[in-house]
C-alpha cells in the first residue's frame, strides 16, 4: 500500500467515526467496510453488491483494500450517511418496510433501488404506487393440493379492506376474500424456493391459512407487499382513530419470531412424539405437518404469564398442556427464549379478543 493510500485509509477511518457512519446506510449492519463513491454513503458488503448494479450510481470501493482518490475521500467527508439519509429518505411513508441486514435480498435490493435509482422518497409530495388504493395484477400462487405454481389474479381494495384472488382472470366470483386486518405477509425465499417468494398468512373461520406466492419481478412483489401494508395502515387509522402512527406500525405485517421443526405430544401425552413444523407469529404458535401446508394442524395462543400461561418445554395454557422436544439443546433454548419474551409481554385488548376466539374454537 502506498503512503498516499495509507493516508486515504486513515482519513476514511476518521470519517467513519462521524455520527451515522458506523452502520450501513441501507440495512443498518454494524461496521460498514465499503463506500459508495457515487453517493457518498458507507455500506456493508451485502449492500455494496446491490449498489454495484445501479446504473450510473454503482461505483463502490472497499474502505481498506481499494485505492481511493483524494477527491473521493473528500466527497465521502462532505456527504456521509446522515446527510444522504436526509435527502434520499426525506419522505419514507410510515407503512413502508425498511429492511434490515437480516432481511432477504429482494427486500434490500428494492429498498436501495427505490431510494437512489427511483428517488421515491426525496419529495414529500410524490404520489407513490403503494397509495393508489387499489392494486390489480397476476401473481404465481402455489396450488394447495399439487404444489404447482399457477398464475392467479389478485385484487387489493383499500375501500373494502380486502385482498381477493381469482382462479381465472375474467372470473366473476373470487376464490377467496381475505380481510386485510387478518393478513400477515413475510418473504420466505428458502421455504418457497424462489428469491421473490412471499407467504401470506390469514385467518379463515378462526383457522390460520397460508398461501405461497411469487412474481418474476422483484419490484412487483415488493410493491405488492408494501401496498398491503399501506392498505392495512389506512384501515388501522380508521379502526383506531386515537392511535399514533408509531403505535400502529407494529400492527402491520411482521416477520415470524421463529420457525422450525420440533416434536410434540398432544394434551394427553400418551401418544408418541410427532415431528411438526412450528411457526411462532407473535402470540400464536402454529404447527403444520409440512412447512408448505395450507392449513395449520393446530395452534396454541401464548397469553401473559399472569393468566395461567407458562412454559418449560411444556407449554401450559389455561386449557391444556403441550410437550415439545427439539433436536439440539441450542435450538431448544432459542425457542424457550422466544416463548419467554412473548409471555412476559403485556397483552393488548385485541389480543384478549384473539385469545377468546381461539379458546372458543378449541
mmCIF file of C-alpha atoms in Angstrom:
data_model
loop_
_atom_site.group_PDB
_atom_site.id
_atom_site.type_symbol
_atom_site.label_atom_id
_atom_site.label_comp_id
_atom_site.label_asym_id
_atom_site.label_seq_id
_atom_site.Cartn_x
_atom_site.Cartn_y
_atom_site.Cartn_z
ATOM 1 C CA UNK A 1 0.000 0.000 0.000
ATOM 2 C CA UNK A 2 1.455 3.404 -0.976
ATOM 3 C CA UNK A 3 1.877 6.211 1.524
ATOM 4 C CA UNK A 4 -0.807 8.206 -0.248
ATOM 5 C CA UNK A 5 -3.309 5.378 0.015
ATOM 6 C CA UNK A 6 -2.419 4.801 3.666
ATOM 7 C CA UNK A 7 -3.352 8.435 4.284
ATOM 8 C CA UNK A 8 -6.643 7.906 2.422
ATOM 9 C CA UNK A 9 -7.460 4.821 4.532
ATOM 10 C CA UNK A 10 -6.686 6.746 7.737
ATOM 11 C CA UNK A 11 -8.871 9.634 6.586
ATOM 12 C CA UNK A 12 -11.746 7.253 5.777
ATOM 13 C CA UNK A 13 -11.442 5.684 9.250
ATOM 14 C CA UNK A 14 -11.806 9.149 10.753
ATOM 15 C CA UNK A 15 -14.858 9.901 8.594
ATOM 16 C CA UNK A 16 -16.379 6.598 9.777
ATOM 17 C CA UNK A 17 -16.379 7.984 13.340
ATOM 18 C CA UNK A 18 -18.909 10.656 12.354
ATOM 19 C CA UNK A 19 -22.499 10.083 13.592
ATOM 20 C CA UNK A 20 -24.451 7.739 11.318
ATOM 21 C CA UNK A 21 -21.423 6.322 9.501
ATOM 22 C CA UNK A 22 -20.861 3.437 11.952
ATOM 23 C CA UNK A 23 -23.758 1.421 10.433
ATOM 24 C CA UNK A 24 -24.660 0.539 6.834
ATOM 25 C CA UNK A 25 -26.701 3.363 5.272
ATOM 26 C CA UNK A 26 -29.186 0.882 3.795
ATOM 27 C CA UNK A 27 -29.641 -2.083 6.159
ATOM 28 C CA UNK A 28 -28.124 -0.884 9.435
ATOM 29 C CA UNK A 29 -25.461 -3.634 9.660
ATOM 30 C CA UNK A 30 -22.681 -2.590 12.055
ATOM 31 C CA UNK A 31 -19.191 -1.522 10.916
ATOM 32 C CA UNK A 32 -19.601 -0.986 7.163
ATOM 33 C CA UNK A 33 -16.450 -1.823 5.191
ATOM 34 C CA UNK A 34 -17.450 -0.374 1.820
ATOM 35 C CA UNK A 35 -18.209 3.068 0.485
ATOM 36 C CA UNK A 36 -20.244 4.322 -2.472
ATOM 37 C CA UNK A 37 -18.131 6.920 -4.265
ATOM 38 C CA UNK A 38 -21.205 7.767 -6.363
ATOM 39 C CA UNK A 39 -23.479 8.572 -3.408
ATOM 40 C CA UNK A 40 -21.127 9.287 -0.509
ATOM 41 C CA UNK A 41 -22.552 6.623 1.833
ATOM 42 C CA UNK A 42 -20.902 3.873 3.880
ATOM 43 C CA UNK A 43 -22.390 0.421 3.284
ATOM 44 C CA UNK A 44 -21.892 -3.255 4.164
ATOM 45 C CA UNK A 45 -20.548 -5.926 1.815
ATOM 46 C CA UNK A 46 -24.066 -7.291 1.041
ATOM 47 C CA UNK A 47 -25.487 -3.889 0.093
ATOM 48 C CA UNK A 48 -22.331 -2.987 -1.878
ATOM 49 C CA UNK A 49 -23.166 -5.829 -4.292
ATOM 50 C CA UNK A 50 -26.620 -4.315 -4.887
ATOM 51 C CA UNK A 51 -25.160 -0.805 -5.353
ATOM 52 C CA UNK A 52 -22.737 -2.142 -7.948
ATOM 53 C CA UNK A 53 -25.724 -2.976 -10.192
ATOM 54 C CA UNK A 54 -27.226 0.535 -10.069
ATOM 55 C CA UNK A 55 -26.776 2.265 -13.453
ATOM 56 C CA UNK A 56 -24.642 5.432 -13.104
ATOM 57 C CA UNK A 57 -24.631 5.150 -9.292
ATOM 58 C CA UNK A 58 -22.728 1.918 -8.845
ATOM 59 C CA UNK A 59 -19.169 2.947 -8.035
ATOM 60 C CA UNK A 60 -18.271 1.215 -4.761
ATOM 61 C CA UNK A 61 -14.896 0.651 -3.107
ATOM 62 C CA UNK A 62 -13.551 -1.287 -0.153
ATOM 63 C CA UNK A 63 -12.501 1.105 2.616
ATOM 64 C CA UNK A 64 -9.317 -0.846 3.302
ATOM 65 C CA UNK A 65 -8.408 -2.702 0.082
ATOM 66 C CA UNK A 66 -9.243 -0.262 -2.736
ATOM 67 C CA UNK A 67 -7.252 2.702 -3.964
ATOM 68 C CA UNK A 68 -9.025 5.985 -3.134
ATOM 69 C CA UNK A 69 -8.520 9.320 -4.902
ATOM 70 C CA UNK A 70 -8.280 12.406 -2.685
ATOM 71 C CA UNK A 71 -11.386 13.819 -4.364
ATOM 72 C CA UNK A 72 -13.345 10.636 -3.457
ATOM 73 C CA UNK A 73 -12.259 10.821 0.190
ATOM 74 C CA UNK A 74 -13.289 14.492 0.223
ATOM 75 C CA UNK A 75 -16.690 13.551 -1.275
ATOM 76 C CA UNK A 76 -17.258 10.946 1.474
ATOM 77 C CA UNK A 77 -16.333 13.537 4.117
ATOM 78 C CA UNK A 78 -18.733 16.134 2.711
ATOM 79 C CA UNK A 79 -21.628 13.686 2.489
ATOM 80 C CA UNK A 80 -21.851 10.546 4.642
ATOM 81 C CA UNK A 81 -24.843 8.529 5.828
ATOM 82 C CA UNK A 82 -26.765 11.171 7.759
ATOM 83 C CA UNK A 83 -26.598 13.801 5.001
ATOM 84 C CA UNK A 84 -27.680 11.316 2.323
ATOM 85 C CA UNK A 85 -30.407 9.845 4.524
ATOM 86 C CA UNK A 86 -31.865 13.340 4.993
ATOM 87 C CA UNK A 87 -32.017 13.620 1.192
ATOM 88 C CA UNK A 88 -32.992 10.141 -0.025
ATOM 89 C CA UNK A 89 -35.198 9.133 2.949
ATOM 90 C CA UNK A 90 -36.847 12.525 3.435
ATOM 91 C CA UNK A 91 -40.361 11.162 2.886
ATOM 92 C CA UNK A 92 -40.422 7.399 3.566
ATOM 93 C CA UNK A 93 -44.063 6.554 4.475
ATOM 94 C CA UNK A 94 -44.630 5.076 7.936
ATOM 95 C CA UNK A 95 -46.028 1.842 6.409
ATOM 96 C CA UNK A 96 -43.064 1.258 4.035
ATOM 97 C CA UNK A 97 -40.973 -1.674 5.220
ATOM 98 C CA UNK A 98 -37.357 -0.600 5.680
ATOM 99 C CA UNK A 99 -35.340 -3.834 5.614
ATOM 100 C CA UNK A 100 -32.503 -4.665 7.996
ATOM 101 C CA UNK A 101 -29.384 -6.781 7.454
ATOM 102 C CA UNK A 102 -31.284 -9.998 8.280
ATOM 103 C CA UNK A 103 -33.860 -9.474 5.533
ATOM 104 C CA UNK A 104 -33.743 -11.243 2.179
ATOM 105 C CA UNK A 105 -32.038 -9.939 -0.955
ATOM 106 C CA UNK A 106 -35.193 -8.842 -2.814
ATOM 107 C CA UNK A 107 -36.344 -6.577 0.036
ATOM 108 C CA UNK A 108 -32.930 -4.962 0.430
ATOM 109 C CA UNK A 109 -32.430 -4.548 -3.323
ATOM 110 C CA UNK A 110 -35.822 -2.914 -3.898
ATOM 111 C CA UNK A 111 -35.318 -0.574 -0.919
ATOM 112 C CA UNK A 112 -31.957 0.542 -2.348
ATOM 113 C CA UNK A 113 -33.396 0.948 -5.864
ATOM 114 C CA UNK A 114 -36.459 2.819 -4.548
ATOM 115 C CA UNK A 115 -34.200 5.206 -2.631
ATOM 116 C CA UNK A 116 -31.399 6.024 -5.043
ATOM 117 C CA UNK A 117 -32.473 4.886 -8.508
ATOM 118 C CA UNK A 118 -36.190 5.732 -8.482
ATOM 119 C CA UNK A 119 -35.819 8.526 -5.855
ATOM 120 C CA UNK A 120 -39.230 7.614 -4.430
ATOM 121 C CA UNK A 121 -38.709 9.269 -1.055
ATOM 122 C CA UNK A 122 -36.970 12.544 -1.967
ATOM 123 C CA UNK A 123 -40.107 14.636 -2.476
ATOM 124 C CA UNK A 124 -42.768 14.594 0.293
ATOM 125 C CA UNK A 125 -45.463 15.429 -2.292
ATOM 126 C CA UNK A 126 -44.703 12.493 -4.598
ATOM 127 C CA UNK A 127 -47.601 10.082 -5.255
ATOM 128 C CA UNK A 128 -46.361 6.564 -4.571
ATOM 129 C CA UNK A 129 -47.556 3.379 -6.281
ATOM 130 C CA UNK A 130 -48.387 1.850 -2.870
ATOM 131 C CA UNK A 131 -51.001 4.510 -2.144
ATOM 132 C CA UNK A 132 -53.305 4.132 -5.125
ATOM 133 C CA UNK A 133 -55.982 2.423 -3.024
ATOM 134 C CA UNK A 134 -56.332 -0.459 -5.479
ATOM 135 C CA UNK A 135 -53.871 -2.907 -6.970
ATOM 136 C CA UNK A 136 -54.771 -5.497 -9.607
ATOM 137 C CA UNK A 137 -52.339 -7.979 -11.130
ATOM 138 C CA UNK A 138 -51.139 -11.522 -11.712
ATOM 139 C CA UNK A 139 -49.081 -13.429 -9.149
ATOM 140 C CA UNK A 140 -47.911 -17.043 -9.195
ATOM 141 C CA UNK A 141 -49.722 -18.984 -6.451
ATOM 142 C CA UNK A 142 -48.892 -22.457 -5.180
ATOM 143 C CA UNK A 143 -51.734 -24.964 -5.537
ATOM 144 C CA UNK A 144 -52.904 -26.338 -2.204
ATOM 145 C CA UNK A 145 -53.030 -29.970 -3.296
ATOM 146 C CA UNK A 146 -50.479 -30.496 -6.055
ATOM 147 C CA UNK A 147 -47.837 -27.919 -5.070
ATOM 148 C CA UNK A 148 -47.668 -26.444 -8.590
ATOM 149 C CA UNK A 149 -47.466 -22.674 -9.025
ATOM 150 C CA UNK A 150 -50.166 -21.248 -11.300
ATOM 151 C CA UNK A 151 -50.927 -17.660 -12.320
ATOM 152 C CA UNK A 152 -53.788 -16.098 -10.383
ATOM 153 C CA UNK A 153 -55.322 -12.641 -10.483
ATOM 154 C CA UNK A 154 -55.088 -10.730 -7.185
ATOM 155 C CA UNK A 155 -57.030 -7.557 -6.370
ATOM 156 C CA UNK A 156 -56.282 -5.393 -3.330
ATOM 157 C CA UNK A 157 -59.009 -2.871 -2.433
ATOM 158 C CA UNK A 158 -58.468 -0.203 0.204
ATOM 159 C CA UNK A 159 -62.106 0.912 0.409
ATOM 160 C CA UNK A 160 -63.251 -2.688 1.071
ATOM 161 C CA UNK A 161 -60.221 -3.577 3.203
ATOM 162 C CA UNK A 162 -59.804 -6.830 1.235
ATOM 163 C CA UNK A 163 -57.374 -8.855 -0.844
ATOM 164 C CA UNK A 164 -59.157 -11.165 -3.317
ATOM 165 C CA UNK A 165 -57.851 -13.741 -5.727
ATOM 166 C CA UNK A 166 -59.461 -15.290 -8.782
ATOM 167 C CA UNK A 167 -58.628 -18.594 -10.476
ATOM 168 C CA UNK A 168 -59.353 -17.117 -13.924
ATOM 169 C CA UNK A 169 -58.627 -13.554 -14.962
ATOM 170 C CA UNK A 170 -62.223 -12.837 -16.023
ATOM 171 C CA UNK A 171 -63.919 -14.870 -13.256
ATOM 172 C CA UNK A 172 -66.891 -13.054 -11.705
ATOM 173 C CA UNK A 173 -66.507 -14.570 -8.234
ATOM 174 C CA UNK A 174 -63.232 -14.583 -6.279
ATOM 175 C CA UNK A 175 -61.854 -17.882 -4.974
ATOM 176 C CA UNK A 176 -61.107 -16.160 -1.662
ATOM 177 C CA UNK A 177 -61.792 -12.811 0.000
ATOM 178 C CA UNK A 178 -59.193 -12.039 2.639
ATOM 179 C CA UNK A 179 -59.715 -9.236 5.151
ATOM 180 C CA UNK A 180 -56.556 -7.111 5.306
ATOM 181 C CA UNK A 181 -56.699 -6.778 9.094
ATOM 182 C CA UNK A 182 -56.146 -10.564 9.418
ATOM 183 C CA UNK A 183 -53.200 -10.683 6.960
ATOM 184 C CA UNK A 184 -49.575 -11.256 7.758
ATOM 185 C CA UNK A 185 -47.113 -11.251 4.849
ATOM 186 C CA UNK A 186 -43.468 -12.285 5.060
ATOM 187 C CA UNK A 187 -40.802 -13.043 2.489
ATOM 188 C CA UNK A 188 -39.799 -16.724 2.543
ATOM 189 C CA UNK A 189 -37.404 -17.308 -0.389
ATOM 190 C CA UNK A 190 -35.820 -20.506 1.006
ATOM 191 C CA UNK A 191 -39.092 -22.131 2.029
ATOM 192 C CA UNK A 192 -40.862 -21.264 -1.248
ATOM 193 C CA UNK A 193 -37.808 -21.988 -3.392
ATOM 194 C CA UNK A 194 -37.917 -18.646 -5.216
ATOM 195 C CA UNK A 195 -35.904 -15.486 -4.409
ATOM 196 C CA UNK A 196 -39.143 -13.459 -4.643
ATOM 197 C CA UNK A 197 -41.253 -15.874 -2.572
ATOM 198 C CA UNK A 198 -43.911 -14.245 -0.346
ATOM 199 C CA UNK A 199 -46.004 -16.097 2.241
ATOM 200 C CA UNK A 200 -49.390 -14.640 3.139
ATOM 201 C CA UNK A 201 -50.994 -15.909 6.334
ATOM 202 C CA UNK A 202 -54.551 -15.001 7.251
ATOM 203 C CA UNK A 203 -57.465 -16.125 9.378
ATOM 204 C CA UNK A 204 -60.291 -18.043 7.767
ATOM 205 C CA UNK A 205 -63.107 -19.122 10.105
ATOM 206 C CA UNK A 206 -60.700 -18.601 13.034
ATOM 207 C CA UNK A 207 -58.174 -21.008 11.468
ATOM 208 C CA UNK A 208 -54.823 -19.962 10.055
ATOM 209 C CA UNK A 209 -54.433 -20.331 6.296
ATOM 210 C CA UNK A 210 -51.207 -19.958 4.288
ATOM 211 C CA UNK A 211 -50.823 -19.047 0.650
ATOM 212 C CA UNK A 212 -47.447 -19.004 -1.095
ATOM 213 C CA UNK A 213 -46.773 -16.557 -3.929
ATOM 214 C CA UNK A 214 -44.036 -15.165 -6.112
ATOM 215 C CA UNK A 215 -43.555 -12.861 -9.098
ATOM 216 C CA UNK A 216 -40.629 -12.956 -11.521
ATOM 217 C CA UNK A 217 -40.108 -9.233 -10.923
ATOM 218 C CA UNK A 218 -38.582 -8.310 -7.571
ATOM 219 C CA UNK A 219 -40.038 -4.803 -7.847
ATOM 220 C CA UNK A 220 -43.558 -6.162 -8.470
ATOM 221 C CA UNK A 221 -43.618 -8.498 -5.442
ATOM 222 C CA UNK A 222 -42.162 -5.860 -3.093
ATOM 223 C CA UNK A 223 -44.684 -3.316 -4.437
ATOM 224 C CA UNK A 224 -47.498 -5.764 -3.574
ATOM 225 C CA UNK A 225 -46.012 -6.258 -0.098
ATOM 226 C CA UNK A 226 -45.828 -2.520 0.631
ATOM 227 C CA UNK A 227 -49.262 -1.911 -0.935
ATOM 228 C CA UNK A 228 -50.748 -4.468 1.501
ATOM 229 C CA UNK A 229 -49.011 -2.615 4.353
ATOM 230 C CA UNK A 230 -50.362 0.740 3.065
ATOM 231 C CA UNK A 231 -53.943 -0.608 2.984
ATOM 232 C CA UNK A 232 -53.520 -2.147 6.453
ATOM 233 C CA UNK A 233 -52.224 1.168 7.761
ATOM 234 C CA UNK A 234 -55.182 3.070 6.285
ATOM 235 C CA UNK A 235 -57.578 0.506 7.828
ATOM 236 C CA UNK A 236 -55.904 0.825 11.253
ATOM 237 C CA UNK A 237 -56.068 4.636 11.144
ATOM 238 C CA UNK A 238 -59.843 4.347 10.786
ATOM 239 C CA UNK A 239 -60.213 1.487 13.314
ATOM 240 C CA UNK A 240 -58.032 3.173 15.981
ATOM 241 C CA UNK A 241 -58.514 6.932 15.456
ATOM 242 C CA UNK A 242 -56.732 7.845 18.697
ATOM 243 C CA UNK A 243 -53.593 5.815 17.998
ATOM 244 C CA UNK A 244 -50.342 7.407 16.839
ATOM 245 C CA UNK A 245 -48.529 6.242 13.690
ATOM 246 C CA UNK A 246 -45.757 4.800 15.865
ATOM 247 C CA UNK A 247 -48.320 2.726 17.815
ATOM 248 C CA UNK A 248 -49.924 1.440 14.599
ATOM 249 C CA UNK A 249 -46.710 0.481 12.782
ATOM 250 C CA UNK A 250 -46.104 -2.786 14.770
ATOM 251 C CA UNK A 251 -49.629 -3.943 13.830
ATOM 252 C CA UNK A 252 -48.658 -4.111 10.143
ATOM 253 C CA UNK A 253 -47.076 -7.218 8.586
ATOM 254 C CA UNK A 254 -44.251 -8.718 10.638
ATOM 255 C CA UNK A 255 -41.620 -11.386 10.302
ATOM 256 C CA UNK A 256 -42.274 -14.580 12.223
ATOM 257 C CA UNK A 257 -40.383 -14.668 15.520
ATOM 258 C CA UNK A 258 -39.158 -18.192 14.804
ATOM 259 C CA UNK A 259 -39.882 -21.212 12.608
ATOM 260 C CA UNK A 260 -38.549 -24.751 12.598
ATOM 261 C CA UNK A 261 -39.161 -28.409 13.354
ATOM 262 C CA UNK A 262 -39.979 -29.654 16.851
ATOM 263 C CA UNK A 263 -41.548 -32.854 18.066
ATOM 264 C CA UNK A 264 -44.681 -32.673 20.151
ATOM 265 C CA UNK A 265 -47.182 -34.791 22.036
ATOM 266 C CA UNK A 266 -50.775 -33.703 22.488
ATOM 267 C CA UNK A 267 -52.502 -32.711 25.697
ATOM 268 C CA UNK A 268 -52.844 -36.356 26.822
ATOM 269 C CA UNK A 269 -49.142 -37.084 26.249
ATOM 270 C CA UNK A 270 -49.912 -40.784 25.867
ATOM 271 C CA UNK A 271 -49.393 -40.764 22.095
ATOM 272 C CA UNK A 272 -45.820 -40.727 20.736
ATOM 273 C CA UNK A 273 -43.937 -37.601 19.713
ATOM 274 C CA UNK A 274 -44.739 -36.371 16.211
ATOM 275 C CA UNK A 275 -42.409 -34.186 14.145
ATOM 276 C CA UNK A 276 -44.143 -30.933 13.184
ATOM 277 C CA UNK A 277 -43.184 -27.618 11.572
ATOM 278 C CA UNK A 278 -43.785 -24.788 14.053
ATOM 279 C CA UNK A 279 -44.298 -21.096 13.353
ATOM 280 C CA UNK A 280 -44.317 -18.539 16.159
ATOM 281 C CA UNK A 281 -46.231 -15.475 14.942
ATOM 282 C CA UNK A 282 -46.186 -13.190 17.962
ATOM 283 C CA UNK A 283 -48.661 -14.825 20.397
ATOM 284 C CA UNK A 284 -49.763 -17.594 18.072
ATOM 285 C CA UNK A 285 -47.736 -20.799 17.943
ATOM 286 C CA UNK A 286 -48.985 -22.777 14.941
ATOM 287 C CA UNK A 287 -47.933 -26.237 13.877
ATOM 288 C CA UNK A 288 -48.068 -27.887 10.471
ATOM 289 C CA UNK A 289 -47.303 -31.343 9.138
ATOM 290 C CA UNK A 290 -45.213 -29.721 6.394
ATOM 291 C CA UNK A 291 -43.738 -26.170 6.122
ATOM 292 C CA UNK A 292 -45.774 -25.592 2.933
ATOM 293 C CA UNK A 293 -49.161 -26.759 4.250
ATOM 294 C CA UNK A 294 -52.127 -24.507 3.514
ATOM 295 C CA UNK A 295 -53.737 -25.009 6.931
ATOM 296 C CA UNK A 296 -52.271 -25.257 10.427
ATOM 297 C CA UNK A 297 -52.944 -28.629 12.128
ATOM 298 C CA UNK A 298 -53.409 -26.661 15.315
ATOM 299 C CA UNK A 299 -52.400 -23.566 17.163
ATOM 300 C CA UNK A 300 -51.640 -22.507 20.705
ATOM 301 C CA UNK A 301 -52.249 -18.982 21.950
ATOM 302 C CA UNK A 302 -49.483 -17.695 24.234
ATOM 303 C CA UNK A 303 -51.027 -15.273 26.715
ATOM 304 C CA UNK A 304 -49.391 -13.473 29.636
ATOM 305 C CA UNK A 305 -47.821 -15.473 32.456
ATOM 306 C CA UNK A 306 -50.200 -13.800 34.979
ATOM 307 C CA UNK A 307 -53.145 -15.516 33.284
ATOM 308 C CA UNK A 308 -52.089 -19.138 33.645
ATOM 309 C CA UNK A 309 -49.567 -19.376 30.783
ATOM 310 C CA UNK A 310 -46.125 -20.807 31.375
ATOM 311 C CA UNK A 311 -43.552 -22.882 29.538
ATOM 312 C CA UNK A 312 -40.724 -25.240 30.137
ATOM 313 C CA UNK A 313 -40.516 -27.330 27.124
ATOM 314 C CA UNK A 314 -44.076 -27.905 28.173
ATOM 315 C CA UNK A 315 -46.321 -25.011 27.235
ATOM 316 C CA UNK A 316 -49.120 -24.724 29.774
ATOM 317 C CA UNK A 317 -52.252 -22.822 28.752
ATOM 318 C CA UNK A 318 -55.358 -22.423 30.923
ATOM 319 C CA UNK A 319 -56.997 -25.229 28.911
ATOM 320 C CA UNK A 320 -54.257 -27.811 28.277
ATOM 321 C CA UNK A 321 -50.554 -28.619 28.167
ATOM 322 C CA UNK A 322 -48.250 -29.397 25.235
ATOM 323 C CA UNK A 323 -44.913 -31.146 25.486
ATOM 324 C CA UNK A 324 -42.167 -30.304 22.972
ATOM 325 C CA UNK A 325 -38.706 -31.555 22.203
ATOM 326 C CA UNK A 326 -36.010 -30.240 19.844
ATOM 327 C CA UNK A 327 -33.123 -31.965 18.110
ATOM 328 C CA UNK A 328 -30.465 -29.827 19.778
ATOM 329 C CA UNK A 329 -30.015 -28.103 23.124
ATOM 330 C CA UNK A 330 -29.261 -24.767 21.401
ATOM 331 C CA UNK A 331 -32.438 -24.908 19.321
ATOM 332 C CA UNK A 332 -34.481 -25.781 22.419
ATOM 333 C CA UNK A 333 -33.011 -22.796 24.281
ATOM 334 C CA UNK A 334 -33.769 -20.461 21.377
ATOM 335 C CA UNK A 335 -37.443 -21.486 21.330
ATOM 336 C CA UNK A 336 -37.615 -21.066 25.131
ATOM 337 C CA UNK A 337 -36.137 -17.574 24.914
ATOM 338 C CA UNK A 338 -38.775 -16.556 22.336
ATOM 339 C CA UNK A 339 -41.621 -18.077 24.401
ATOM 340 C CA UNK A 340 -40.340 -16.263 27.473
ATOM 341 C CA UNK A 341 -40.340 -12.864 25.753
ATOM 342 C CA UNK A 342 -43.904 -13.382 24.472
ATOM 343 C CA UNK A 343 -45.496 -14.479 27.767
ATOM 344 C CA UNK A 344 -43.708 -11.653 29.617
ATOM 345 C CA UNK A 345 -45.258 -9.024 27.313
ATOM 346 C CA UNK A 346 -48.465 -7.284 28.405
ATOM 347 C CA UNK A 347 -51.464 -8.210 26.275
ATOM 348 C CA UNK A 348 -53.420 -5.647 24.227
ATOM 349 C CA UNK A 349 -57.258 -5.562 24.101
ATOM 350 C CA UNK A 350 -57.094 -7.020 20.565
ATOM 351 C CA UNK A 351 -55.004 -9.946 21.873
ATOM 352 C CA UNK A 352 -57.585 -10.681 24.574
ATOM 353 C CA UNK A 353 -60.211 -10.886 21.784
ATOM 354 C CA UNK A 354 -57.952 -13.213 19.771
ATOM 355 C CA UNK A 355 -57.404 -15.419 22.843
ATOM 356 C CA UNK A 356 -61.149 -15.675 23.427
ATOM 357 C CA UNK A 357 -61.783 -16.623 19.776
ATOM 358 C CA UNK A 358 -59.079 -19.296 19.705
ATOM 359 C CA UNK A 359 -60.099 -20.795 23.047
ATOM 360 C CA UNK A 360 -63.739 -20.807 21.928
ATOM 361 C CA UNK A 361 -62.673 -22.616 18.716
ATOM 362 C CA UNK A 362 -60.918 -25.340 20.700
#
